[in-house]
Structures are given as structure tokens and as C-alpha cells.
Short mmCIF file of C-alpha atoms in Angstrom, two decimals:
data_model
loop_
_atom_site.label_atom_id
_atom_site.label_comp_id
_atom_site.label_asym_id
_atom_site.label_seq_id
_atom_site.Cartn_x
_atom_site.Cartn_y
_atom_site.Cartn_z
CA UNK A 29 1.13 58.24 0.05
CA UNK A 30 -1.03 55.72 2.15
CA UNK A 31 -3.04 56.48 4.89
CA UNK A 32 -3.07 53.61 7.81
CA UNK A 33 -4.60 53.37 11.12
CA UNK A 34 -2.31 50.85 12.79
CA UNK A 35 -2.42 49.83 16.80
CA UNK A 36 1.12 49.90 18.31
CA UNK A 37 1.89 48.66 21.84
CA UNK A 38 -1.76 49.45 22.71
CA UNK A 39 -1.62 52.89 21.05
CA UNK A 40 -3.91 53.55 18.27
CA UNK A 41 -1.87 55.59 15.35
CA UNK A 42 -2.88 57.20 12.17
CA UNK A 43 0.12 57.85 9.80
CA UNK A 44 0.99 58.63 6.31
CA UNK A 45 3.60 56.14 4.81
CA UNK A 46 5.40 55.53 1.70
CA UNK A 47 4.08 52.28 0.20
CA UNK A 48 7.71 51.11 0.19
CA UNK A 49 8.18 51.58 3.91
CA UNK A 50 8.66 48.45 5.93
CA UNK A 51 6.92 47.87 8.65
CA UNK A 52 10.39 47.48 10.74
CA UNK A 53 11.47 51.07 8.94
CA UNK A 54 8.27 52.69 10.28
CA UNK A 55 8.48 50.96 13.69
CA UNK A 56 12.32 52.46 14.20
CA UNK A 57 12.36 55.67 12.12
CA UNK A 58 9.05 57.05 12.56
CA UNK A 59 7.68 55.57 15.94
CA UNK A 60 11.20 55.87 17.45
CA UNK A 61 10.87 52.27 18.60
CA UNK A 62 14.40 51.02 17.63
CA UNK A 63 14.17 47.55 20.34
CA UNK A 64 12.73 46.35 16.71
CA UNK A 65 16.18 45.44 14.94
CA UNK A 66 17.16 45.22 11.51
CA UNK A 67 19.71 42.75 10.25
CA UNK A 68 19.02 40.93 6.86
CA UNK A 69 16.38 42.91 5.83
CA UNK A 70 14.96 40.02 3.28
CA UNK A 71 13.38 37.48 5.96
CA UNK A 72 16.11 35.07 7.10
CA UNK A 73 17.77 36.36 10.27
CA UNK A 74 14.79 37.04 12.22
CA UNK A 75 15.92 39.87 14.12
CA UNK A 76 13.21 42.36 13.10
CA UNK A 77 10.54 39.60 14.42
CA UNK A 78 7.50 41.23 15.89
CA UNK A 79 3.99 40.33 17.32
CA UNK A 80 1.47 41.33 14.35
CA UNK A 81 -2.23 40.32 15.39
CA UNK A 82 -0.97 38.19 18.01
CA UNK A 83 1.89 36.04 16.36
CA UNK A 84 5.29 36.50 15.37
CA UNK A 85 5.80 37.91 11.76
CA UNK A 86 8.97 39.58 10.02
CA UNK A 87 8.58 43.19 10.16
CA UNK A 88 11.31 43.79 7.38
CA UNK A 89 9.29 42.01 4.92
CA UNK A 90 5.89 43.30 5.56
CA UNK A 91 5.15 46.62 4.19
CA UNK A 92 3.77 49.19 7.11
CA UNK A 93 0.96 49.95 4.28
CA UNK A 94 -0.11 46.37 4.22
CA UNK A 95 -0.33 45.85 7.93
CA UNK A 96 -3.57 48.63 8.08
CA UNK A 97 -5.62 47.71 10.88
CA UNK A 98 -3.17 45.46 12.35
CA UNK A 99 -2.37 45.47 15.92
CA UNK A 100 1.65 45.46 16.67
CA UNK A 101 3.58 44.39 19.42
CA UNK A 102 7.22 45.27 19.62
CA UNK A 103 9.75 44.16 22.30
CA UNK A 104 9.32 47.58 23.84
CA UNK A 105 5.54 46.31 24.97
CA UNK A 106 6.76 43.13 26.86
CA UNK A 107 8.15 44.71 30.06
CA UNK A 108 5.24 43.43 32.08
CA UNK A 109 4.61 39.99 30.23
CA UNK A 110 5.09 37.07 32.56
CA UNK A 111 6.57 34.92 29.81
CA UNK A 112 9.05 37.86 28.70
CA UNK A 113 9.96 38.21 32.20
CA UNK A 114 11.15 34.89 32.77
CA UNK A 115 12.54 34.80 29.36
CA UNK A 116 15.18 37.74 30.25
CA UNK A 117 15.90 36.13 33.57
CA UNK A 118 16.95 32.90 31.60
CA UNK A 119 18.70 34.61 29.15
CA UNK A 120 20.88 36.41 31.58
CA UNK A 121 21.34 33.21 33.82
CA UNK A 122 22.04 31.20 30.50
CA UNK A 123 24.30 33.46 28.44
CA UNK A 124 21.58 33.72 25.96
CA UNK A 125 23.17 36.75 24.79
CA UNK A 126 26.44 38.63 24.01
CA UNK A 127 26.31 41.77 21.96
CA UNK A 128 22.28 41.35 22.00
CA UNK A 129 21.54 42.53 18.09
CA UNK A 130 19.55 39.27 17.68
CA UNK A 131 17.59 39.37 21.13
CA UNK A 132 14.59 41.20 20.42
CA UNK A 133 13.89 38.65 17.53
CA UNK A 134 15.13 35.79 19.76
CA UNK A 135 12.86 36.51 22.47
CA UNK A 136 9.74 37.25 20.11
CA UNK A 137 10.48 33.61 18.72
CA UNK A 138 11.22 32.19 22.36
CA UNK A 139 7.74 33.52 23.88
CA UNK A 140 6.11 31.69 20.78
CA UNK A 141 8.14 28.52 21.45
CA UNK A 142 6.97 28.55 25.25
CA UNK A 143 3.45 29.59 24.56
CA UNK A 144 2.41 27.67 21.76
CA UNK A 145 4.56 24.32 22.18
CA UNK A 146 4.76 23.91 26.10
CA UNK A 147 6.06 20.24 25.03
CA UNK A 148 9.05 21.21 23.19
CA UNK A 149 12.06 19.05 23.60
CA UNK A 150 15.39 20.51 22.47
CA UNK A 151 15.18 19.10 18.90
CA UNK A 152 12.14 21.12 18.25
CA UNK A 153 13.56 24.26 19.90
CA UNK A 154 16.32 24.41 17.60
CA UNK A 155 14.06 23.61 14.67
CA UNK A 156 11.89 26.39 15.99
CA UNK A 157 14.89 28.87 16.28
CA UNK A 158 15.88 28.18 13.00
CA UNK A 159 14.71 31.26 11.41
CA UNK A 160 16.65 33.26 13.96
CA UNK A 161 20.29 33.92 13.52
CA UNK A 162 22.99 34.58 16.40
CA UNK A 163 26.67 35.00 15.32
CA UNK A 164 27.91 35.49 19.40
CA UNK A 165 26.27 32.71 21.49
CA UNK A 166 26.38 29.42 19.30
CA UNK A 167 22.78 29.12 20.45
CA UNK A 168 23.87 26.96 23.50
CA UNK A 169 22.52 29.43 25.88
CA UNK A 170 19.73 30.50 24.06
CA UNK A 171 18.58 27.04 24.03
CA UNK A 172 19.24 26.17 27.44
CA UNK A 173 17.19 29.32 28.54
CA UNK A 174 14.00 28.31 26.70
CA UNK A 175 14.20 24.90 28.13
CA UNK A 176 14.61 26.30 31.60
CA UNK A 177 11.69 28.64 30.90
CA UNK A 178 9.83 25.63 29.63
CA UNK A 179 10.60 23.37 32.82
CA UNK A 180 9.56 26.22 35.38
CA UNK A 181 6.27 26.78 33.58
CA UNK A 182 5.72 23.12 33.87
CA UNK A 183 6.03 23.34 37.30
CA UNK B 20 13.56 51.15 2.66
CA UNK B 21 14.99 48.97 0.40
CA UNK B 22 12.54 48.32 -2.60
CA UNK B 23 12.41 50.93 -5.95
CA UNK B 24 9.33 53.12 -5.65
CA UNK B 25 5.84 51.30 -6.34
CA UNK B 26 1.92 52.22 -5.90
CA UNK B 27 -0.22 50.45 -3.76
CA UNK B 28 -3.99 49.79 -4.40
CA UNK B 29 -5.72 48.48 -1.40
CA UNK B 30 -8.80 46.56 -2.55
CA UNK B 31 -11.68 45.73 -0.22
CA UNK B 32 -13.55 43.14 -3.07
CA UNK B 33 -12.50 40.84 -5.83
CA UNK B 34 -14.26 43.22 -8.49
CA UNK B 35 -12.16 46.25 -7.20
CA UNK B 36 -8.73 44.03 -7.17
CA UNK B 37 -9.35 42.95 -10.84
CA UNK B 38 -10.14 46.11 -12.10
CA UNK B 39 -7.13 47.65 -10.39
CA UNK B 40 -5.10 45.03 -11.90
CA UNK B 41 -6.64 45.86 -15.50
CA UNK B 42 -6.23 49.55 -15.15
CA UNK B 43 -2.26 49.37 -13.99
CA UNK B 44 0.32 51.17 -15.63
CA UNK B 45 2.91 49.19 -16.23
CA UNK B 46 3.76 46.25 -14.47
CA UNK B 47 1.17 45.01 -11.51
CA UNK B 48 1.75 42.43 -8.98
CA UNK B 49 -0.63 40.93 -6.68
CA UNK B 50 0.57 40.99 -3.03
CA UNK B 51 -0.89 38.64 -0.21
CA UNK B 52 1.30 37.70 2.84
CA UNK B 53 4.38 38.76 0.48
CA UNK B 54 6.59 36.50 2.10
CA UNK B 55 8.40 35.89 -1.22
CA UNK B 56 7.59 38.83 -3.04
CA UNK B 57 9.13 41.55 -0.78
CA UNK B 58 12.15 39.80 0.11
CA UNK B 59 12.59 39.86 -3.62
CA UNK B 60 11.85 43.48 -3.93
CA UNK B 61 13.98 44.22 -1.03
CA UNK B 62 16.80 42.93 -3.10
CA UNK B 63 15.51 44.89 -5.92
CA UNK B 64 15.22 41.62 -8.07
CA UNK B 65 11.47 42.49 -8.68
CA UNK B 66 10.75 46.10 -9.41
CA UNK B 67 6.77 45.98 -9.80
CA UNK B 68 5.29 49.31 -10.81
CA UNK B 69 2.06 48.53 -8.86
CA UNK B 70 1.14 46.37 -6.26
CA UNK B 71 -2.64 45.39 -5.58
CA UNK B 72 -2.92 44.39 -1.58
CA UNK B 73 -5.62 41.54 -1.68
CA UNK B 74 -5.23 40.50 2.15
CA UNK B 75 -8.91 42.13 2.72
CA UNK B 76 -10.48 39.84 0.17
CA UNK B 77 -12.88 37.31 2.36
CA UNK B 78 -13.73 35.80 -1.19
CA UNK B 79 -10.41 34.16 -0.98
CA UNK B 80 -10.40 33.03 2.70
CA UNK B 81 -12.83 30.14 2.15
CA UNK B 82 -12.12 26.51 3.14
CA UNK B 83 -14.31 23.25 2.77
CA UNK B 84 -14.47 20.03 2.26
CA UNK B 85 -17.50 18.64 0.29
CA UNK B 86 -17.79 15.43 -1.69
CA UNK B 87 -14.34 14.60 -1.79
CA UNK B 88 -12.97 17.67 -2.42
CA UNK B 89 -11.10 19.81 -0.25
CA UNK B 90 -11.07 23.92 -1.11
CA UNK B 91 -8.38 26.02 0.18
CA UNK B 92 -8.82 29.81 -0.19
CA UNK B 93 -5.82 31.48 -1.78
CA UNK B 94 -5.29 33.46 1.48
CA UNK B 95 -5.17 30.51 3.74
CA UNK B 96 -1.57 30.72 5.38
CA UNK B 97 0.86 27.95 5.56
CA UNK B 98 0.35 28.23 9.50
CA UNK B 99 -3.35 27.67 9.12
CA UNK B 100 -2.50 24.46 7.55
CA UNK B 101 0.14 23.70 9.85
CA UNK B 102 -2.02 24.10 12.82
CA UNK B 103 -4.91 22.05 11.58
CA UNK B 104 -7.25 24.63 10.73
CA UNK B 105 -7.96 23.13 7.62
CA UNK B 106 -9.69 19.95 7.43
CA UNK B 107 -7.33 17.18 7.06
CA UNK B 108 -8.40 15.77 3.58
CA UNK B 109 -4.90 14.35 2.76
CA UNK B 110 -4.03 12.22 5.60
CA UNK B 111 -1.52 14.89 7.17
CA UNK B 112 0.40 15.43 4.04
CA UNK B 113 -0.78 19.24 3.59
CA UNK B 114 -0.02 19.82 7.30
CA UNK B 115 3.60 18.14 6.77
CA UNK B 116 4.49 20.10 3.73
CA UNK B 117 3.30 23.33 5.68
CA UNK B 118 5.25 23.08 8.98
CA UNK B 119 8.35 22.53 6.61
CA UNK B 120 7.91 25.72 4.74
CA UNK B 121 10.37 28.47 6.11
CA UNK B 122 9.93 29.65 9.48
CA UNK B 123 7.13 29.88 11.95
CA UNK B 124 7.18 33.86 11.62
CA UNK B 125 6.87 33.42 7.64
CA UNK B 126 4.30 30.95 7.57
CA UNK B 127 2.03 33.10 9.71
CA UNK B 128 1.55 35.92 6.99
CA UNK B 129 2.41 33.60 3.63
CA UNK B 130 -0.19 32.24 1.79
CA UNK B 131 -0.90 29.25 0.02
CA UNK B 132 -2.19 31.35 -3.26
CA UNK B 133 1.03 33.26 -3.05
CA UNK B 134 3.36 30.45 -3.10
CA UNK B 135 1.77 29.09 -6.19
CA UNK B 136 1.34 32.01 -8.06
CA UNK B 137 4.61 33.30 -7.07
CA UNK B 138 6.40 29.89 -8.81
CA UNK B 139 9.51 29.77 -7.15
CA UNK B 140 10.92 26.27 -8.00
CA UNK B 141 12.10 25.66 -4.99
CA UNK B 142 8.63 26.21 -2.88
CA UNK B 143 6.72 23.70 -1.37
CA UNK B 144 3.24 23.92 -2.74
CA UNK B 145 3.78 23.99 -6.57
CA UNK B 146 5.41 20.45 -5.95
CA UNK B 147 3.13 19.06 -3.14
CA UNK B 148 -0.10 20.50 -4.83
CA UNK B 149 0.78 18.89 -8.46
CA UNK B 150 1.51 15.56 -7.00
CA UNK B 151 -2.05 15.92 -5.01
CA UNK B 152 -3.33 16.48 -8.23
CA UNK B 153 -5.30 19.89 -7.37
CA UNK B 154 -6.64 22.37 -9.54
CA UNK B 155 -6.38 26.24 -9.39
CA UNK B 156 -9.47 28.20 -9.33
CA UNK B 157 -9.22 31.42 -11.05
CA UNK B 158 -11.20 34.64 -11.55
CA UNK B 159 -10.97 36.88 -14.46
CA UNK B 160 -12.43 40.07 -15.22
CA UNK B 161 -15.43 38.07 -16.84
CA UNK B 162 -15.48 34.70 -15.72
CA UNK B 163 -14.30 31.91 -13.17
CA UNK B 164 -11.92 29.12 -14.82
CA UNK B 165 -10.33 26.21 -13.54
CA UNK B 166 -7.01 24.71 -14.26
CA UNK B 167 -5.33 21.59 -13.01
CA UNK B 168 -1.79 22.92 -11.48
CA UNK B 169 0.18 20.87 -14.12
CA UNK B 170 -1.09 22.95 -17.16
CA UNK B 171 -0.81 26.12 -14.36
CA UNK B 172 2.66 25.89 -13.54
CA UNK B 173 4.83 26.87 -16.90
CA UNK B 174 8.09 27.51 -15.68
CA UNK B 175 10.36 29.14 -13.02
CA UNK B 176 8.38 32.09 -11.47
CA UNK B 177 5.90 31.62 -14.36
CA UNK B 178 2.17 30.62 -14.20
CA UNK B 179 -0.85 30.73 -16.58
CA UNK B 180 -2.50 33.83 -14.81
CA UNK B 181 -3.26 36.73 -17.17
CA UNK B 182 -2.48 40.11 -15.95
CA UNK B 183 -5.87 40.96 -14.49
CA UNK B 184 -6.55 37.37 -12.92
CA UNK B 185 -6.74 36.61 -9.33
CA UNK B 186 -6.12 32.89 -8.08
CA UNK B 187 -9.16 32.16 -5.77
CA UNK B 188 -8.23 29.19 -4.15
CA UNK B 189 -7.27 25.44 -5.12
CA UNK B 190 -9.68 22.39 -5.07
CA UNK B 191 -7.86 19.42 -3.86
CA UNK B 192 -8.77 15.68 -4.28
CA UNK B 193 -9.56 14.00 -0.62
CA UNK B 194 -7.17 11.16 -0.36
CA UNK B 195 -9.16 7.65 0.17
CA UNK B 196 -8.76 5.68 3.37
CA UNK B 197 -5.84 3.20 1.91
CA UNK B 198 -3.91 6.24 -0.06
CA UNK B 199 -0.07 6.68 0.57
CA UNK B 200 2.16 9.99 0.50
CA UNK B 201 5.69 10.82 0.87
CA UNK B 202 7.21 14.06 0.72
CA UNK B 203 11.14 14.80 0.98
CA UNK B 204 12.88 17.93 0.96
CA UNK B 205 16.70 18.42 0.60
CA UNK B 206 17.60 21.57 2.43
CA UNK B 207 20.78 22.52 4.07
CA UNK B 208 19.20 24.28 6.76
CA UNK B 209 15.77 23.99 8.12
CA UNK B 210 14.05 26.61 6.49
CA UNK B 211 16.09 27.43 3.32
CA UNK B 212 15.37 27.25 0.00
CA UNK B 213 15.01 23.56 -1.02
CA UNK B 214 17.73 21.94 -3.34
CA UNK B 215 15.20 19.12 -4.10
CA UNK B 216 11.86 17.92 -3.41
CA UNK B 217 10.20 14.61 -4.05
CA UNK B 218 6.84 13.78 -3.63
CA UNK B 219 4.52 10.60 -4.45
CA UNK B 220 0.85 10.40 -4.04
CA UNK B 221 -0.68 7.03 -4.47
CA UNK B 222 -4.44 6.40 -3.92
CA UNK B 223 -5.29 3.18 -5.54
CA UNK B 224 -9.01 3.66 -4.99
CA UNK B 225 -9.13 6.51 -7.61
CA UNK B 226 -6.38 4.73 -9.84
CA UNK B 227 -4.02 7.49 -8.66
CA UNK B 228 -0.23 7.83 -8.94
CA UNK B 229 1.95 10.56 -8.91
CA UNK B 230 5.55 10.81 -8.50
CA UNK B 231 6.58 14.76 -8.84
CA UNK B 232 10.54 16.16 -8.66
CA UNK B 233 10.22 19.82 -7.41
CA UNK B 234 13.29 22.51 -6.83
CA UNK B 235 14.30 21.82 -10.27
CA UNK B 236 15.43 25.03 -12.48
CA UNK B 237 11.76 25.05 -13.92
CA UNK B 238 8.03 24.32 -13.13
CA UNK B 239 7.44 20.77 -10.92
CA UNK B 240 8.26 18.19 -13.10
CA UNK B 241 5.66 15.41 -13.40
CA UNK B 242 7.74 12.12 -13.87
CA UNK B 243 6.52 9.38 -16.31
CA UNK B 244 3.23 7.90 -14.99
CA UNK B 245 4.96 4.32 -15.75
CA UNK B 246 7.00 5.15 -12.75
CA UNK B 247 4.36 6.10 -10.35
CA UNK B 248 1.97 3.19 -11.45
CA UNK B 249 4.74 0.64 -10.77
CA UNK B 250 5.30 1.89 -7.34
CA UNK B 251 1.92 1.77 -6.75
CA UNK B 252 1.80 -2.07 -7.68
CA UNK B 253 4.90 -3.12 -6.66
CA UNK B 254 5.93 -0.89 -3.65
CA UNK B 255 9.06 0.88 -2.65
CA UNK B 256 11.45 -2.20 -3.11
CA UNK B 257 14.38 -1.35 -4.96
CA UNK B 258 13.27 2.22 -5.33
CA UNK B 259 16.82 3.38 -4.70
CA UNK B 260 18.91 6.54 -5.89
CA UNK B 261 19.99 4.58 -9.06
CA UNK B 262 16.29 3.78 -9.69
CA UNK B 263 15.18 7.43 -9.12
CA UNK B 264 17.93 8.85 -11.54
CA UNK B 265 16.89 6.38 -14.53
CA UNK B 266 13.35 7.61 -13.62
CA UNK B 267 14.79 11.36 -13.91
CA UNK B 268 16.62 9.96 -17.21
CA UNK B 269 13.32 8.65 -18.93
CA UNK B 270 11.30 11.86 -18.14
CA UNK B 271 14.07 13.72 -20.25
CA UNK B 272 15.29 16.06 -17.74
CA UNK B 273 19.06 16.68 -17.27
CA UNK B 274 20.80 18.17 -14.15
CA UNK B 275 24.33 18.66 -13.29
CA UNK B 276 25.84 15.46 -11.92
CA UNK B 277 25.44 16.66 -8.31
CA UNK B 278 22.17 17.78 -8.96
CA UNK B 279 21.05 14.40 -10.64
CA UNK B 280 22.15 12.83 -7.48
CA UNK B 281 20.22 14.90 -4.83
CA UNK B 282 17.28 14.92 -6.97
CA UNK B 283 17.37 11.34 -7.25
CA UNK B 284 18.16 11.05 -3.53
CA UNK B 285 15.38 13.21 -2.69
CA UNK B 286 12.62 11.24 -4.92
CA UNK B 287 14.06 7.91 -3.24
CA UNK B 288 13.49 9.22 0.09
CA UNK B 289 10.05 10.51 -0.49
CA UNK B 290 9.14 7.02 -1.90
CA UNK B 291 10.75 4.88 0.89
CA UNK B 292 8.90 7.35 3.35
CA UNK B 293 5.44 6.69 1.71
CA UNK B 294 5.99 3.07 2.54
CA UNK B 295 7.26 3.21 5.83
CA UNK B 296 5.45 2.01 8.64
#
């Protein structure tokens, strides 16, 4: 077992973890933060994307033990986040989800696009979204939702 | 959890990491970003007995540009290069290569040193850095050494790294003002593993010309210098897929027919790209 100290959604936590426990399993099984979803568990589908030290990363291909000292933000921590609020509204308005399984990861990536690439056009949005798989929507609604938030924030 | 059991050693300095590697029982691997290794462990394609975590080693985070040599520490992430946090000594080539690696969430954690050490033939840095003439800087138990990537990269998933050695970083020659580069990656979907990678770097001021084929079944293939020299002297005209296939044949490499065609297309497009606008 490995001792770690990690900040999750603003709360500093000390825990003992088995080295092979992924960050995603630690968040879901130990911390009961089940908003983080697991799809492929090898870094392809993007469902498990969370913020690690302020940037989106895959929680399925990082071990909790190697995130010692990091600051993690999961989807549960974005209730009062302005950008995420806009994205939630836009995903609803534009049918950006159906079953919702990919949505936590989609929102994490969408927030990264909106904050990092304010001038992104549709082509760039689609390129940046290529690491998040959705099997329901066909992506049109998701792309339109992100476009709407980018346009709104430009004023 | 998906991977087989392993022991984890978290090192806080370089000496500690090297002694942990030297003392490890069984098969030990270094982990930095883990963006290639951990997926393989989750699929149990890799089952190391122990991992040595080097993420905290500041010695591996140095970035500098002195006397025409760019030095990039092994722990530099792809996203740092993509975002221009590494001085642009390659006229945008490294930045372009970085932004096409996997996905942003992977680039935020994955490192250039890990990519080269892992030596997946479909990875970008093994091909791009070989084309740029990079040299690996390596620390062992007793000494530091350097090795050109052409010698360091032996085969698929195989580099000339001793069990107790760590890649510190890479020394990359700065491109001159009139240098040209081209880089073309064939992927079925953005971010997927490449089916082929073509890379060309021409720097007349240094009499440097390299044409490299990546995403083969082995280490990146440095194609015969005569081909790169000819492109350097007479340009990209006529370097179509057939010409590229002839260079692959001249190098003695053999692939399935469809692979040869994809490799020919990647090389031709890399060369054409180097001379476009």
C-alpha cells in the first residue's frame, strides 16, 4: 500500500491505496464520486476525464498513487462554475446527451475548449472532441452546444 | 482495477530513482506520465513487477536553448511543447508534432521522455526526433552518457537503455533560418495510433538532410541519405508516392503491399509539405 495526500474537490484527503488502483477507481470506489465514468479503461473513450492540477487528464490511465500531491476536480465540483453552467444549459438546449454516460468527460473537455480556445471553429471543436466518444448523439448536438457557449461568451 | 500487481517506488531525486531501478527485483519500469505504459498495463500487455515513479525529479524538467542546441528535459509534456512553453528552435516542427499526439487530456500528462523510452513504433517523437538529429542524454549509476537517437532506438518497444538508466532529456540541433521540414501522419481518426509517419528535415546551412519513415513494425527507419540529399538539392518535384516507394525499396524495407502504399503516401506528403508555401 502507498500513502497519498491528495486534494479532491477542494478537500485535502490522506489515504492508503494499492499502487495499481487507478485514479478513477479511487474516485468512484473509495471517495464515492461516481460522476466520473469509466468506459474503455485504456485512455481512448474520454468518459473518465477529470481536472488534474487544473487541466483535463484521463483518470483511468493515471494511478491514484502517482497523483500524490495533486489537486483533482471531478464533475461534482462544477455546480457553481460559470462555464460549466453555460455548458449544462447548452447541452440541454442542443440535445448534447441522450444516455449521459459520456457526459462528464464531454463536459470536462468542452470546458477546456471554451476556456483554452475561445476562437475555436467547428473543425477545431471536432478535432478537440476526438478523444471523447459518444454513441448516442452523433456529436452534432454536442458540437452545437459548445459553439453556442463560445458565441455567448464572446458576447 | 485492471493491471497486475506491482510495487511502486516514488523517487524524490535522481540518485534514488537509479538505485531503486538497480535494486528492483524482477522487471522494473520507469513511470512518468504513464500515458502509454498504463494503458498497456490495464490491458495486461505489460506486467512489470515494479514501477519507479520519476515525476518529481526536477533534474528532468530542464529546458534551455544555448549555442544552437535545444535541450528538452524528459519530463516535458506534449502539451507544454504544443503551447509553446519550449523555445521554438525547430521552426514550429516540434509544436506541430506535439499537437497531433493522441488527445489533449493525454498530452497534459504524457512526456517526451516516456514516449521515446516506450518506443512504440506508432508514436510521434521517435520518428520526429530522429529526423531532427536529436541526441538522448542518459544518466546511469556511475556516469552520464549521450547517444544519437538512430543508435538508441533499436526496435519496436526497445531502446538501448540499461535497467538502471534514466533518460534525462534530449539535445536537439536548432534549425537554421533557411531550413525546411515536413511531417505527415496517416491516422484513421485524429489521435489514434498512426498507420504511417513521414518526416523530412532539411537544413542546408548545416548540410543536414534526413528522411525518416515511422509507424513501421520496428524502430523508425532512417532512409538512404542519397534520397534526402536529392530532395535538398532539387526540391520536392517528382517525389510522388511511386518515388517514395522506390526509396523504401532502396532501403531494403519490405511491407505488405497496402502498407508500402500508405508509407509511400506519408513520405510523399511529408516531402511535398516541406516545400509547400
